[in-house]
Amino acid sequence: MAKEQLEPSRKKRGTDGRQRKRNLQRQKGAQGVQEQQSTESPKAETASLYTKVLKVTQRQRAKWRPLPKSSREHLESTMHWLITSLLYKTAENHTEAEKHLNLLKKRLLKSLENLQVPMEKQSSLKNAHSFLAKEKTKSAALEDGLAELQDEIDKVVQAAEFREETIQRLQKEVQELKCELAAEEATASKLFYKDGNHGLALPDFSKDSLKLPILQNELLKIKNQQGLLNDLNTLQKSEEMTTMSAFLEEAYENVDSLQSETVR
């Protein structure tokens, strides 16, 4: 009797556990459906915002014409390049994929042959022509501006090249002047010698020159002093004497400048 009473109680417990598991699974499934609906609802709302349904009447549809050949050729070339890019990326079943894609392309092109599309309005074509004319004028103005800018750039480049040539020429002249100055200094060093105090000095006079009579005493011995003065004035005002005095003054200036440089 005890065994018979225990067995129904065990069966009852097993059925209760299974029922609980089923209820939990149902609750989880309902929550998943709700979450999916909540995630999909914003997408549907945003899609509805950007989509707009246009109603076409029979009168408007009667004005439709087949798709132009140029548009079909453009679509065919676009599909060709898309198929080529897809086949380049696929590594396996290359031939099968190519056959399938070419078949889809043929079916699409065949459907496009009978496709009716609305014709463009004449006003839009006029607007396109006016827009194209405006763009042409803008491009012409830009080309003119670029030409002027190129001319200015060429002028600046020419000026820079001229300045560079002038700088090089001046550098050569400065180098030549430096060489001339060095040669003059060498000749001056031969003519003058320096003493121990780094000063320029004249060469020593010979003893015989000191024994000669003074020129002033010799001039005083001449009886016609007035004629002598006239002769001396004539000599002093002569061209040879002026050049000699100018040469001596320049020589003294050069000596002074050399002496100042040696002191520095």
mmCIF file with all atom_site columns, C-alpha atoms in Angstrom, residues 163-179:
data_model
loop_
_atom_site.group_PDB
_atom_site.id
_atom_site.type_symbol
_atom_site.label_atom_id
_atom_site.label_alt_id
_atom_site.label_comp_id
_atom_site.label_asym_id
_atom_site.label_entity_id
_atom_site.label_seq_id
_atom_site.pdbx_PDB_ins_code
_atom_site.Cartn_x
_atom_site.Cartn_y
_atom_site.Cartn_z
_atom_site.occupancy
_atom_site.B_iso_or_equiv
_atom_site.pdbx_formal_charge
_atom_site.auth_seq_id
_atom_site.auth_comp_id
_atom_site.auth_asym_id
_atom_site.auth_atom_id
_atom_site.pdbx_PDB_model_num
ATOM 1  C CA . ARG A 1 163 ? 68.162 89.122 -58.460 1.00 0.00 ? 163 ARG A CA 1
ATOM 2  C CA . GLU A 1 164 ? 70.096 85.875 -58.247 1.00 0.00 ? 164 GLU A CA 1
ATOM 3  C CA . GLU A 1 165 ? 72.202 86.832 -61.262 1.00 0.00 ? 165 GLU A CA 1
ATOM 4  C CA . THR A 1 166 ? 72.831 90.293 -59.765 1.00 0.00 ? 166 THR A CA 1
ATOM 5  C CA . ILE A 1 167 ? 73.918 88.757 -56.462 1.00 0.00 ? 167 ILE A CA 1
ATOM 6  C CA . GLN A 1 168 ? 76.315 86.395 -58.222 1.00 0.00 ? 168 GLN A CA 1
ATOM 7  C CA . ARG A 1 169 ? 77.768 89.254 -60.276 1.00 0.00 ? 169 ARG A CA 1
ATOM 8  C CA . LEU A 1 170 ? 78.271 91.404 -57.174 1.00 0.00 ? 170 LEU A CA 1
ATOM 9  C CA . GLN A 1 171 ? 79.921 88.501 -55.375 1.00 0.00 ? 171 GLN A CA 1
ATOM 10 C CA . LYS A 1 172 ? 82.365 88.113 -58.263 1.00 0.00 ? 172 LYS A CA 1
ATOM 11 C CA . GLU A 1 173 ? 83.130 91.842 -58.206 1.00 0.00 ? 173 GLU A CA 1
ATOM 12 C CA . VAL A 1 174 ? 83.702 91.755 -54.444 1.00 0.00 ? 174 VAL A CA 1
ATOM 13 C CA . GLN A 1 175 ? 86.051 88.803 -54.872 1.00 0.00 ? 175 GLN A CA 1
ATOM 14 C CA . GLU A 1 176 ? 87.982 90.662 -57.570 1.00 0.00 ? 176 GLU A CA 1
ATOM 15 C CA . LEU A 1 177 ? 88.233 93.761 -55.359 1.00 0.00 ? 177 LEU A CA 1
ATOM 16 C CA . LYS A 1 178 ? 89.508 91.616 -52.502 1.00 0.00 ? 178 LYS A CA 1
ATOM 17 C CA . CYS A 1 179 ? 92.184 90.190 -54.773 1.00 0.00 ? 179 CYS A CA 1
#
